[in-house]
Amino acid sequence: MSKANILVTGIIPEQGLTKLRETFDVFYDPEIETREWILEHLAEYDGLLLMGTKADKELIDAGKNLKIITANGVGFDHIDIEYAKQKGIVVSNCPQGVRVPTAEMTFALLLAATRRLYFYDKVVREGDWIDVSEQEYMGMSLQGKTLGVYGFGRIGSEVAKFAQVFGMDVIYNDVYRLDEALEQKLGVRYVDFDTLITSADVLTLHAPALPSTAGIINAEVFSKMKDTAYLVNAARGALVNQNDLIEALATHQIAGAGLDVFETEPDIPEALRKLDNVIMAPHAGTGTLEARTAIAKEASENLISYLVDGKALNQVNK
């Protein structure tokens, strides 16, 4: 029996592809895999480990023999999952490998934003000095403050654990509410969306990018948040109306923000880049060798399980 053919796109650590190579015939060469090359050759492959390009209708149609697409990460908004379903193609993602590293990045941004590290770093690098006993230069301590978590899944719940170590109270809002006994065990409290945004000293986002969540954090939300509150987003840029955020930061409607994702990435508006009450990263939530290796292994397991055993793991278009 011949082995299935797998195409790997993007930049993937080889350590994560070992088992995939042992099981299938794998083609991986990021130097030549332009979108045009993928469209021309995709018909030769049974499985696609996708990173760095969109799986829209054009690409899916090019994959005439595709049986499965696995995203190299948890997000799948770059894949037309409904069209793939129509074509009989399984789409899966990698929710486990991203959980801890993205939570780490979220909390790194949270600490950096609330303790104003970008502003302090900028002052020192420019050869200046400030007296932080002056209130205008102070940040915010976390102990006793309220963390509002929008989207209480794997990553959001992990961030909540970190926050509790720092002495924060945790409230959350999600489409699905946890069992009350589990809420008590985790030490978190469910609230409606308005209560979440008005009560949070730090609002952190962990919801998927869906039509129902697009731009959900907007001018109306900023007008209801505390003027001492911070926004942290390491989920999806589409959750935040970027122009409204710029206005809220520039007018100090909120105190600051920590951002790893952007509505217009990789093009970041100058108006956002010049603000000193926001700290930013280039969508680097899983930017560690350990994380990227774990994600590639998880993606490999998705492919192996389906193409060898017919069992779809982490399927997002059932």
PDB file of C-alpha atoms in Angstrom:
ATOM      1  CA  MET A   1       0.000   0.000   0.000  1.00  0.00           C
ATOM      2  CA  SER A   2       1.472   3.353  -1.043  1.00  0.00           C
ATOM      3  CA  LYS A   3       1.985   6.088   1.467  1.00  0.00           C
ATOM      4  CA  ALA A   4      -0.184   9.209   1.433  1.00  0.00           C
ATOM      5  CA  ASN A   5       1.430  12.401   0.171  1.00  0.00           C
ATOM      6  CA  ILE A   6       1.565  15.360   2.558  1.00  0.00           C
ATOM      7  CA  LEU A   7       2.383  18.966   1.760  1.00  0.00           C
ATOM      8  CA  VAL A   8       3.742  21.096   4.598  1.00  0.00           C
ATOM      9  CA  THR A   9       3.655  24.878   4.149  1.00  0.00           C
ATOM     10  CA  GLY A  10       5.111  27.756   6.126  1.00  0.00           C
ATOM     11  CA  ILE A  11       8.110  27.540   8.441  1.00  0.00           C
ATOM     12  CA  ILE A  12       7.877  24.477  10.688  1.00  0.00           C
ATOM     13  CA  PRO A  13      10.539  23.083  13.066  1.00  0.00           C
ATOM     14  CA  GLU A  14      11.871  19.811  11.669  1.00  0.00           C
ATOM     15  CA  GLN A  15      11.715  18.331  15.183  1.00  0.00           C
ATOM     16  CA  GLY A  16       7.939  18.449  14.906  1.00  0.00           C
ATOM     17  CA  LEU A  17       7.776  16.575  11.599  1.00  0.00           C
ATOM     18  CA  THR A  18       9.690  13.409  12.515  1.00  0.00           C
ATOM     19  CA  LYS A  19       6.692  11.124  12.972  1.00  0.00           C
ATOM     20  CA  LEU A  20       4.941  12.612   9.949  1.00  0.00           C
ATOM     21  CA  ARG A  21       7.957  11.793   7.757  1.00  0.00           C
ATOM     22  CA  GLU A  22       8.098   8.260   9.164  1.00  0.00           C
ATOM     23  CA  THR A  23       4.455   7.680   8.235  1.00  0.00           C
ATOM     24  CA  PHE A  24       3.932   9.501   4.924  1.00  0.00           C
ATOM     25  CA  ASP A  25       5.753  10.907   1.922  1.00  0.00           C
ATOM     26  CA  VAL A  26       6.223  14.519   3.001  1.00  0.00           C
ATOM     27  CA  PHE A  27       7.188  17.484   0.871  1.00  0.00           C
ATOM     28  CA  TYR A  28       8.439  20.516   2.767  1.00  0.00           C
ATOM     29  CA  ASP A  29      10.499  23.304   1.242  1.00  0.00           C
ATOM     30  CA  PRO A  30       9.487  26.768   2.481  1.00  0.00           C
ATOM     31  CA  GLU A  31      11.840  28.458   0.026  1.00  0.00           C
ATOM     32  CA  ILE A  32       9.779  27.458  -3.006  1.00  0.00           C
ATOM     33  CA  GLU A  33       6.288  27.128  -1.555  1.00  0.00           C
ATOM     34  CA  THR A  34       4.718  30.339  -2.802  1.00  0.00           C
ATOM     35  CA  ARG A  35       0.946  30.403  -3.110  1.00  0.00           C
ATOM     36  CA  GLU A  36       1.318  30.055  -6.873  1.00  0.00           C
ATOM     37  CA  TRP A  37       3.452  26.928  -6.410  1.00  0.00           C
ATOM     38  CA  ILE A  38       0.919  25.477  -3.966  1.00  0.00           C
ATOM     39  CA  LEU A  39      -1.972  26.078  -6.366  1.00  0.00           C
ATOM     40  CA  GLU A  40      -0.033  24.384  -9.162  1.00  0.00           C
ATOM     41  CA  HIS A  41       0.986  21.283  -7.178  1.00  0.00           C
ATOM     42  CA  LEU A  42      -1.682  20.767  -4.513  1.00  0.00           C
ATOM     43  CA  ALA A  43      -3.565  18.190  -6.588  1.00  0.00           C
ATOM     44  CA  GLU A  44      -0.699  15.761  -5.908  1.00  0.00           C
ATOM     45  CA  TYR A  45      -1.358  15.674  -2.145  1.00  0.00           C
ATOM     46  CA  ASP A  46      -3.757  13.864   0.177  1.00  0.00           C
ATOM     47  CA  GLY A  47      -3.100  16.023   3.228  1.00  0.00           C
ATOM     48  CA  LEU A  48      -2.075  19.613   3.863  1.00  0.00           C
ATOM     49  CA  LEU A  49      -0.335  20.938   6.965  1.00  0.00           C
ATOM     50  CA  LEU A  50      -1.143  24.605   6.487  1.00  0.00           C
ATOM     51  CA  MET A  51       0.707  27.670   7.661  1.00  0.00           C
ATOM     52  CA  GLY A  52       1.336  31.000   6.014  1.00  0.00           C
ATOM     53  CA  THR A  53      -1.358  31.043   3.313  1.00  0.00           C
ATOM     54  CA  LYS A  54      -5.139  31.115   3.070  1.00  0.00           C
ATOM     55  CA  ALA A  55      -7.133  28.007   2.249  1.00  0.00           C
ATOM     56  CA  ASP A  56      -9.852  29.837   0.354  1.00  0.00           C
ATOM     57  CA  LYS A  57     -12.101  28.380  -2.361  1.00  0.00           C
ATOM     58  CA  GLU A  58      -9.381  28.751  -4.989  1.00  0.00           C
ATOM     59  CA  LEU A  59      -6.865  26.773  -2.968  1.00  0.00           C
ATOM     60  CA  ILE A  60      -9.383  24.148  -1.875  1.00  0.00           C
ATOM     61  CA  ASP A  61     -10.469  23.622  -5.489  1.00  0.00           C
ATOM     62  CA  ALA A  62      -6.809  23.113  -6.423  1.00  0.00           C
ATOM     63  CA  GLY A  63      -6.577  20.272  -3.894  1.00  0.00           C
ATOM     64  CA  LYS A  64      -8.488  17.790  -6.032  1.00  0.00           C
ATOM     65  CA  ASN A  65      -7.312  14.820  -3.936  1.00  0.00           C
ATOM     66  CA  LEU A  66      -7.200  16.527  -0.543  1.00  0.00           C
ATOM     67  CA  LYS A  67      -8.791  14.599   2.294  1.00  0.00           C
ATOM     68  CA  ILE A  68      -7.663  16.740   5.236  1.00  0.00           C
ATOM     69  CA  ILE A  69      -6.291  20.197   5.990  1.00  0.00           C
ATOM     70  CA  THR A  70      -4.816  20.789   9.403  1.00  0.00           C
ATOM     71  CA  ALA A  71      -4.037  24.312  10.548  1.00  0.00           C
ATOM     72  CA  ASN A  72      -0.666  24.676  12.246  1.00  0.00           C
ATOM     73  CA  GLY A  73      -2.262  26.429  15.208  1.00  0.00           C
ATOM     74  CA  VAL A  74      -5.594  26.910  16.926  1.00  0.00           C
ATOM     75  CA  GLY A  75      -6.988  29.624  14.616  1.00  0.00           C
ATOM     76  CA  PHE A  76      -8.800  28.552  11.479  1.00  0.00           C
ATOM     77  CA  ASP A  77     -10.330  31.819  10.234  1.00  0.00           C
ATOM     78  CA  HIS A  78      -7.906  31.663   7.269  1.00  0.00           C
ATOM     79  CA  ILE A  79      -9.578  28.445   6.079  1.00  0.00           C
ATOM     80  CA  ASP A  80     -12.976  28.298   4.377  1.00  0.00           C
ATOM     81  CA  ILE A  81     -14.157  25.457   6.591  1.00  0.00           C
ATOM     82  CA  GLU A  82     -17.686  25.307   5.169  1.00  0.00           C
ATOM     83  CA  TYR A  83     -16.473  25.073   1.573  1.00  0.00           C
ATOM     84  CA  ALA A  84     -14.011  22.369   2.615  1.00  0.00           C
ATOM     85  CA  LYS A  85     -16.907  20.505   4.225  1.00  0.00           C
ATOM     86  CA  GLN A  86     -18.871  20.716   0.967  1.00  0.00           C
ATOM     87  CA  LYS A  87     -15.875  19.168  -0.767  1.00  0.00           C
ATOM     88  CA  GLY A  88     -15.654  16.374   1.806  1.00  0.00           C
ATOM     89  CA  ILE A  89     -12.399  17.668   3.274  1.00  0.00           C
ATOM     90  CA  VAL A  90     -11.799  17.470   7.019  1.00  0.00           C
ATOM     91  CA  VAL A  91     -10.376  20.624   8.606  1.00  0.00           C
ATOM     92  CA  SER A  92      -8.640  20.308  11.964  1.00  0.00           C
ATOM     93  CA  ASN A  93      -6.648  22.576  14.256  1.00  0.00           C
ATOM     94  CA  CYS A  94      -4.145  22.314  17.119  1.00  0.00           C
ATOM     95  CA  PRO A  95      -5.701  23.565  20.353  1.00  0.00           C
ATOM     96  CA  GLN A  96      -3.352  21.921  22.846  1.00  0.00           C
ATOM     97  CA  GLY A  97       0.055  23.101  21.667  1.00  0.00           C
ATOM     98  CA  VAL A  98      -0.914  26.780  21.702  1.00  0.00           C
ATOM     99  CA  ARG A  99      -2.523  26.809  25.156  1.00  0.00           C
ATOM    100  CA  VAL A 100       0.349  27.509  27.552  1.00  0.00           C
ATOM    101  CA  PRO A 101       2.629  29.597  25.281  1.00  0.00           C
ATOM    102  CA  THR A 102      -0.225  31.887  24.241  1.00  0.00           C
ATOM    103  CA  ALA A 103      -1.278  32.248  27.868  1.00  0.00           C
ATOM    104  CA  GLU A 104       2.338  33.121  28.719  1.00  0.00           C
ATOM    105  CA  MET A 105       2.400  35.786  26.008  1.00  0.00           C
ATOM    106  CA  THR A 106      -0.932  37.149  27.194  1.00  0.00           C
ATOM    107  CA  PHE A 107       0.355  37.550  30.705  1.00  0.00           C
ATOM    108  CA  ALA A 108       3.657  38.997  29.507  1.00  0.00           C
ATOM    109  CA  LEU A 109       1.707  41.684  27.647  1.00  0.00           C
ATOM    110  CA  LEU A 110      -0.551  42.176  30.671  1.00  0.00           C
ATOM    111  CA  LEU A 111       2.404  42.791  32.969  1.00  0.00           C
ATOM    112  CA  ALA A 112       4.212  44.961  30.437  1.00  0.00           C
ATOM    113  CA  ALA A 113       1.132  47.092  29.825  1.00  0.00           C
ATOM    114  CA  THR A 114       0.069  47.562  33.431  1.00  0.00           C
ATOM    115  CA  ARG A 115       3.627  48.273  34.589  1.00  0.00           C
ATOM    116  CA  ARG A 116       4.193  50.565  31.567  1.00  0.00           C
ATOM    117  CA  LEU A 117       7.366  48.818  30.443  1.00  0.00           C
ATOM    118  CA  TYR A 118       7.337  50.197  26.916  1.00  0.00           C
ATOM    119  CA  PHE A 119       7.106  53.768  28.223  1.00  0.00           C
ATOM    120  CA  TYR A 120       9.846  53.192  30.823  1.00  0.00           C
ATOM    121  CA  ASP A 121      12.119  51.466  28.299  1.00  0.00           C
ATOM    122  CA  LYS A 122      11.646  54.295  25.812  1.00  0.00           C
ATOM    123  CA  VAL A 123      12.509  56.935  28.434  1.00  0.00           C
ATOM    124  CA  VAL A 124      15.719  55.173  29.470  1.00  0.00           C
ATOM    125  CA  ARG A 125      16.830  54.388  25.901  1.00  0.00           C
ATOM    126  CA  GLU A 126      16.419  58.030  24.937  1.00  0.00           C
ATOM    127  CA  GLY A 127      18.769  59.021  27.763  1.00  0.00           C
ATOM    128  CA  ASP A 128      16.074  60.541  29.944  1.00  0.00           C
ATOM    129  CA  TRP A 129      15.009  59.818  33.504  1.00  0.00           C
ATOM    130  CA  ILE A 130      11.721  60.247  35.347  1.00  0.00           C
ATOM    131  CA  ASP A 131      10.616  60.264  38.958  1.00  0.00           C
ATOM    132  CA  VAL A 132       8.038  57.483  39.281  1.00  0.00           C
ATOM    133  CA  SER A 133       6.852  58.936  42.582  1.00  0.00           C
ATOM    134  CA  GLU A 134       4.906  61.331  40.335  1.00  0.00           C
ATOM    135  CA  GLN A 135       1.494  59.778  39.736  1.00  0.00           C
ATOM    136  CA  GLU A 136       1.442  60.469  35.991  1.00  0.00           C
ATOM    137  CA  TYR A 137       4.354  58.056  35.570  1.00  0.00           C
ATOM    138  CA  MET A 138       2.955  55.220  37.699  1.00  0.00           C
ATOM    139  CA  GLY A 139       1.614  51.911  36.509  1.00  0.00           C
ATOM    140  CA  MET A 140      -0.935  49.630  38.162  1.00  0.00           C
ATOM    141  CA  SER A 141      -0.414  46.809  40.665  1.00  0.00           C
ATOM    142  CA  LEU A 142      -2.328  43.583  40.030  1.00  0.00           C
ATOM    143  CA  GLN A 143      -3.068  42.358  43.542  1.00  0.00           C
ATOM    144  CA  GLY A 144      -6.732  42.876  44.380  1.00  0.00           C
ATOM    145  CA  LYS A 145      -7.596  43.957  40.817  1.00  0.00           C
ATOM    146  CA  THR A 146     -10.184  42.281  38.590  1.00  0.00           C
ATOM    147  CA  LEU A 147      -9.281  40.367  35.445  1.00  0.00           C
ATOM    148  CA  GLY A 148     -12.111  40.124  32.935  1.00  0.00           C
ATOM    149  CA  VAL A 149     -11.714  37.174  30.559  1.00  0.00           C
ATOM    150  CA  TYR A 150     -13.727  37.243  27.336  1.00  0.00           C
ATOM    151  CA  GLY A 151     -13.725  33.658  26.055  1.00  0.00           C
ATOM    152  CA  PHE A 152     -13.027  31.144  28.799  1.00  0.00           C
ATOM    153  CA  GLY A 153     -11.610  28.230  26.833  1.00  0.00           C
ATOM    154  CA  ARG A 154      -8.235  26.526  27.157  1.00  0.00           C
ATOM    155  CA  ILE A 155      -6.154  29.698  26.891  1.00  0.00           C
ATOM    156  CA  GLY A 156      -8.484  31.976  28.820  1.00  0.00           C
ATOM    157  CA  SER A 157      -8.661  29.539  31.724  1.00  0.00           C
ATOM    158  CA  GLU A 158      -4.861  29.239  31.759  1.00  0.00           C
ATOM    159  CA  VAL A 159      -4.499  33.031  31.913  1.00  0.00           C
ATOM    160  CA  ALA A 160      -6.959  33.028  34.808  1.00  0.00           C
ATOM    161  CA  LYS A 161      -4.653  30.689  36.759  1.00  0.00           C
ATOM    162  CA  PHE A 162      -1.695  33.017  36.201  1.00  0.00           C
ATOM    163  CA  ALA A 163      -3.770  35.998  37.315  1.00  0.00           C
ATOM    164  CA  GLN A 164      -4.839  34.283  40.527  1.00  0.00           C
ATOM    165  CA  VAL A 165      -1.199  33.709  41.434  1.00  0.00           C
ATOM    166  CA  PHE A 166      -0.791  37.499  41.277  1.00  0.00           C
ATOM    167  CA  GLY A 167      -3.782  37.988  43.571  1.00  0.00           C
ATOM    168  CA  MET A 168      -6.311  39.031  40.951  1.00  0.00           C
ATOM    169  CA  ASP A 169     -10.034  38.261  41.076  1.00  0.00           C
ATOM    170  CA  VAL A 170     -11.295  36.618  37.875  1.00  0.00           C
ATOM    171  CA  ILE A 171     -14.615  37.128  36.142  1.00  0.00           C
ATOM    172  CA  TYR A 172     -15.447  35.751  32.710  1.00  0.00           C
ATOM    173  CA  ASN A 173     -17.951  35.829  29.882  1.00  0.00           C
ATOM    174  CA  ASP A 174     -18.374  33.150  27.269  1.00  0.00           C
ATOM    175  CA  VAL A 175     -21.054  31.738  24.996  1.00  0.00           C
ATOM    176  CA  TYR A 176     -20.995  28.671  27.220  1.00  0.00           C
ATOM    177  CA  ARG A 177     -21.105  29.006  30.975  1.00  0.00           C
ATOM    178  CA  LEU A 178     -19.234  26.522  33.154  1.00  0.00           C
ATOM    179  CA  ASP A 179     -21.022  24.396  35.708  1.00  0.00           C
ATOM    180  CA  GLU A 180     -21.313  26.386  38.934  1.00  0.00           C
ATOM    181  CA  ALA A 181     -19.439  23.712  40.875  1.00  0.00           C
ATOM    182  CA  LEU A 182     -16.550  23.993  38.406  1.00  0.00           C
ATOM    183  CA  GLU A 183     -16.627  27.798  38.693  1.00  0.00           C
ATOM    184  CA  GLN A 184     -16.239  27.470  42.446  1.00  0.00           C
ATOM    185  CA  LYS A 185     -13.402  24.989  42.030  1.00  0.00           C
ATOM    186  CA  LEU A 186     -11.591  27.316  39.618  1.00  0.00           C
ATOM    187  CA  GLY A 187     -12.340  30.408  41.694  1.00  0.00           C
ATOM    188  CA  VAL A 188     -13.954  32.314  38.834  1.00  0.00           C
ATOM    189  CA  ARG A 189     -17.323  34.014  38.413  1.00  0.00           C
ATOM    190  CA  TYR A 190     -19.535  34.257  35.324  1.00  0.00           C
ATOM    191  CA  VAL A 191     -20.922  37.699  34.451  1.00  0.00           C
ATOM    192  CA  ASP A 192     -22.766  39.188  31.493  1.00  0.00           C
ATOM    193  CA  PHE A 193     -20.789  41.090  28.866  1.00  0.00           C
ATOM    194  CA  ASP A 194     -21.639  44.566  30.170  1.00  0.00           C
ATOM    195  CA  THR A 195     -20.617  43.625  33.698  1.00  0.00           C
ATOM    196  CA  LEU A 196     -17.390  42.161  32.338  1.00  0.00           C
ATOM    197  CA  ILE A 197     -16.308  45.318  30.543  1.00  0.00           C
ATOM    198  CA  THR A 198     -17.376  47.743  33.265  1.00  0.00           C
ATOM    199  CA  SER A 199     -15.830  45.755  36.130  1.00  0.00           C
ATOM    200  CA  ALA A 200     -12.503  44.673  34.624  1.00  0.00           C
ATOM    201  CA  ASP A 201      -9.278  46.427  35.567  1.00  0.00           C
ATOM    202  CA  VAL A 202      -7.718  44.323  32.810  1.00  0.00           C
ATOM    203  CA  LEU A 203      -9.829  42.921  29.963  1.00  0.00           C
ATOM    204  CA  THR A 204      -8.205  40.028  28.112  1.00  0.00           C
ATOM    205  CA  LEU A 205      -9.585  38.489  24.922  1.00  0.00           C
ATOM    206  CA  HIS A 206      -9.629  34.787  24.089  1.00  0.00           C
ATOM    207  CA  ALA A 207     -12.590  34.327  21.753  1.00  0.00           C
ATOM    208  CA  PRO A 208     -12.369  33.053  18.164  1.00  0.00           C
ATOM    209  CA  ALA A 209     -12.781  35.340  15.168  1.00  0.00           C
ATOM    210  CA  LEU A 210     -16.362  34.797  14.033  1.00  0.00           C
ATOM    211  CA  PRO A 211     -18.969  37.062  12.417  1.00  0.00           C
ATOM    212  CA  SER A 212     -20.582  37.357  15.848  1.00  0.00           C
ATOM    213  CA  THR A 213     -17.346  38.527  17.499  1.00  0.00           C
ATOM    214  CA  ALA A 214     -15.974  40.814  14.773  1.00  0.00           C
ATOM    215  CA  GLY A 215     -15.315  44.262  16.233  1.00  0.00           C
ATOM    216  CA  ILE A 216     -17.042  43.380  19.479  1.00  0.00           C
ATOM    217  CA  ILE A 217     -14.516  45.540  21.347  1.00  0.00           C
ATOM    218  CA  ASN A 218     -15.355  48.977  19.980  1.00  0.00           C
ATOM    219  CA  ALA A 219     -16.018  52.601  20.907  1.00  0.00           C
ATOM    220  CA  GLU A 220     -19.122  51.700  22.890  1.00  0.00           C
ATOM    221  CA  VAL A 221     -17.132  49.188  24.957  1.00  0.00           C
ATOM    222  CA  PHE A 222     -14.269  51.630  25.566  1.00  0.00           C
ATOM    223  CA  SER A 223     -16.763  54.249  26.748  1.00  0.00           C
ATOM    224  CA  LYS A 224     -17.984  51.801  29.408  1.00  0.00           C
ATOM    225  CA  MET A 225     -14.574  50.587  30.585  1.00  0.00           C
ATOM    226  CA  LYS A 226     -12.773  52.198  33.495  1.00  0.00           C
ATOM    227  CA  ASP A 227     -10.369  54.926  32.415  1.00  0.00           C
ATOM    228  CA  THR A 228      -7.757  53.093  34.506  1.00  0.00           C
ATOM    229  CA  ALA A 229      -8.370  49.773  32.689  1.00  0.00           C
ATOM    230  CA  TYR A 230      -6.141  47.936  30.236  1.00  0.00           C
ATOM    231  CA  LEU A 231      -6.967  45.798  27.186  1.00  0.00           C
ATOM    232  CA  VAL A 232      -4.895  42.736  26.291  1.00  0.00           C
ATOM    233  CA  ASN A 233      -5.407  40.868  23.015  1.00  0.00           C
ATOM    234  CA  ALA A 234      -3.394  37.810  22.031  1.00  0.00           C
ATOM    235  CA  ALA A 235      -6.349  36.106  20.358  1.00  0.00           C
ATOM    236  CA  ARG A 236      -7.498  37.606  17.053  1.00  0.00           C
ATOM    237  CA  GLY A 237      -7.143  41.139  15.763  1.00  0.00           C
ATOM    238  CA  ALA A 238     -10.640  41.057  14.276  1.00  0.00           C
ATOM    239  CA  LEU A 239     -12.162  41.141  17.773  1.00  0.00           C
ATOM    240  CA  VAL A 240     -11.153  44.800  18.186  1.00  0.00           C
ATOM    241  CA  ASN A 241     -12.147  47.801  16.114  1.00  0.00           C
ATOM    242  CA  GLN A 242      -8.627  49.123  15.661  1.00  0.00           C
ATOM    243  CA  ASN A 243      -9.561  52.742  14.906  1.00  0.00           C
ATOM    244  CA  ASP A 244     -11.725  52.865  18.022  1.00  0.00           C
ATOM    245  CA  LEU A 245      -8.863  51.434  20.066  1.00  0.00           C
ATOM    246  CA  ILE A 246      -6.433  54.050  18.766  1.00  0.00           C
ATOM    247  CA  GLU A 247      -8.873  56.786  19.739  1.00  0.00           C
ATOM    248  CA  ALA A 248      -9.427  55.286  23.198  1.00  0.00           C
ATOM    249  CA  LEU A 249      -5.684  55.072  23.833  1.00  0.00           C
ATOM    250  CA  ALA A 250      -4.870  58.491  22.417  1.00  0.00           C
ATOM    251  CA  THR A 251      -7.554  60.214  24.509  1.00  0.00           C
ATOM    252  CA  HIS A 252      -6.805  58.102  27.591  1.00  0.00           C
ATOM    253  CA  GLN A 253     -10.314  56.708  27.606  1.00  0.00           C
ATOM    254  CA  ILE A 254      -8.516  53.560  28.771  1.00  0.00           C
ATOM    255  CA  ALA A 255      -5.098  53.462  30.407  1.00  0.00           C
ATOM    256  CA  GLY A 256      -3.293  51.229  27.961  1.00  0.00           C
ATOM    257  CA  ALA A 257      -3.131  48.019  25.945  1.00  0.00           C
ATOM    258  CA  GLY A 258      -0.983  44.985  25.202  1.00  0.00           C
ATOM    259  CA  LEU A 259      -1.412  43.618  21.686  1.00  0.00           C
ATOM    260  CA  ASP A 260      -0.054  40.563  19.917  1.00  0.00           C
ATOM    261  CA  VAL A 261      -2.640  40.616  17.117  1.00  0.00           C
ATOM    262  CA  PHE A 262      -4.073  43.371  14.954  1.00  0.00           C
ATOM    263  CA  GLU A 263      -7.054  43.965  12.713  1.00  0.00           C
ATOM    264  CA  THR A 264      -4.787  45.024   9.828  1.00  0.00           C
ATOM    265  CA  GLU A 265      -1.696  42.899  10.482  1.00  0.00           C
ATOM    266  CA  PRO A 266       1.003  42.951   9.309  1.00  0.00           C
ATOM    267  CA  ASP A 267       0.292  46.614   8.486  1.00  0.00           C
ATOM    268  CA  ILE A 268       0.136  48.510  11.765  1.00  0.00           C
ATOM    269  CA  PRO A 269      -1.104  52.134  11.557  1.00  0.00           C
ATOM    270  CA  GLU A 270       1.407  54.818  12.464  1.00  0.00           C
ATOM    271  CA  ALA A 271      -1.168  56.317  14.838  1.00  0.00           C
ATOM    272  CA  LEU A 272      -1.002  53.136  16.904  1.00  0.00           C
ATOM    273  CA  ARG A 273       2.766  52.698  16.629  1.00  0.00           C
ATOM    274  CA  LYS A 274       3.526  56.167  17.992  1.00  0.00           C
ATOM    275  CA  LEU A 275       1.500  55.740  21.196  1.00  0.00           C
ATOM    276  CA  ASP A 276       3.508  55.062  24.357  1.00  0.00           C
ATOM    277  CA  ASN A 277       0.643  53.471  26.330  1.00  0.00           C
ATOM    278  CA  VAL A 278       0.535  50.352  24.187  1.00  0.00           C
ATOM    279  CA  ILE A 279       3.048  47.509  23.935  1.00  0.00           C
ATOM    280  CA  MET A 280       2.972  45.341  20.815  1.00  0.00           C
ATOM    281  CA  ALA A 281       4.315  42.048  19.497  1.00  0.00           C
ATOM    282  CA  PRO A 282       4.215  40.608  15.936  1.00  0.00           C
ATOM    283  CA  HIS A 283       1.661  37.803  16.502  1.00  0.00           C
ATOM    284  CA  ALA A 284       4.269  35.942  18.530  1.00  0.00           C
ATOM    285  CA  GLY A 285       2.096  34.107  21.044  1.00  0.00           C
ATOM    286  CA  THR A 286       3.527  30.740  20.034  1.00  0.00           C
ATOM    287  CA  GLY A 287       6.940  32.135  19.162  1.00  0.00           C
ATOM    288  CA  THR A 288       9.095  29.619  21.014  1.00  0.00           C
ATOM    289  CA  LEU A 289      10.838  26.544  19.648  1.00  0.00           C
ATOM    290  CA  GLU A 290       9.095  24.389  22.239  1.00  0.00           C
ATOM    291  CA  ALA A 291       5.671  25.697  21.270  1.00  0.00           C
ATOM    292  CA  ARG A 292       6.132  25.460  17.513  1.00  0.00           C
ATOM    293  CA  THR A 293       7.513  21.943  17.820  1.00  0.00           C
ATOM    294  CA  ALA A 294       4.569  20.846  19.969  1.00  0.00           C
ATOM    295  CA  ILE A 295       2.092  22.371  17.515  1.00  0.00           C
ATOM    296  CA  ALA A 296       3.738  20.641  14.543  1.00  0.00           C
ATOM    297  CA  LYS A 297       3.554  17.323  16.392  1.00  0.00           C
ATOM    298  CA  GLU A 298      -0.126  17.905  17.125  1.00  0.00           C
ATOM    299  CA  ALA A 299      -0.792  18.777  13.478  1.00  0.00           C
ATOM    300  CA  SER A 300       1.074  15.636  12.444  1.00  0.00           C
ATOM    301  CA  GLU A 301      -1.109  13.540  14.756  1.00  0.00           C
ATOM    302  CA  ASN A 302      -4.211  15.050  13.152  1.00  0.00           C
ATOM    303  CA  LEU A 303      -3.003  13.922   9.721  1.00  0.00           C
ATOM    304  CA  ILE A 304      -1.839  10.497  10.842  1.00  0.00           C
ATOM    305  CA  SER A 305      -5.003   9.709  12.786  1.00  0.00           C
ATOM    306  CA  TYR A 306      -7.295  10.563   9.903  1.00  0.00           C
ATOM    307  CA  LEU A 307      -5.328   9.194   6.969  1.00  0.00           C
ATOM    308  CA  VAL A 308      -4.266   5.965   8.735  1.00  0.00           C
ATOM    309  CA  ASP A 309      -7.133   5.205  11.109  1.00  0.00           C
ATOM    310  CA  GLY A 310      -9.964   7.304   9.690  1.00  0.00           C
ATOM    311  CA  LYS A 311     -10.380   9.129  13.009  1.00  0.00           C
ATOM    312  CA  ALA A 312     -10.631  12.921  12.750  1.00  0.00           C
ATOM    313  CA  LEU A 313      -8.942  14.644  15.690  1.00  0.00           C
ATOM    314  CA  ASN A 314      -9.674  18.298  16.522  1.00  0.00           C
ATOM    315  CA  GLN A 315     -12.058  18.623  13.573  1.00  0.00           C
ATOM    316  CA  VAL A 316     -13.568  22.104  13.276  1.00  0.00           C
ATOM    317  CA  ASN A 317     -15.958  21.518  10.340  1.00  0.00           C
ATOM    318  CA  LYS A 318     -17.975  18.519  11.509  1.00  0.00           C
TER     319      LYS A 318
END
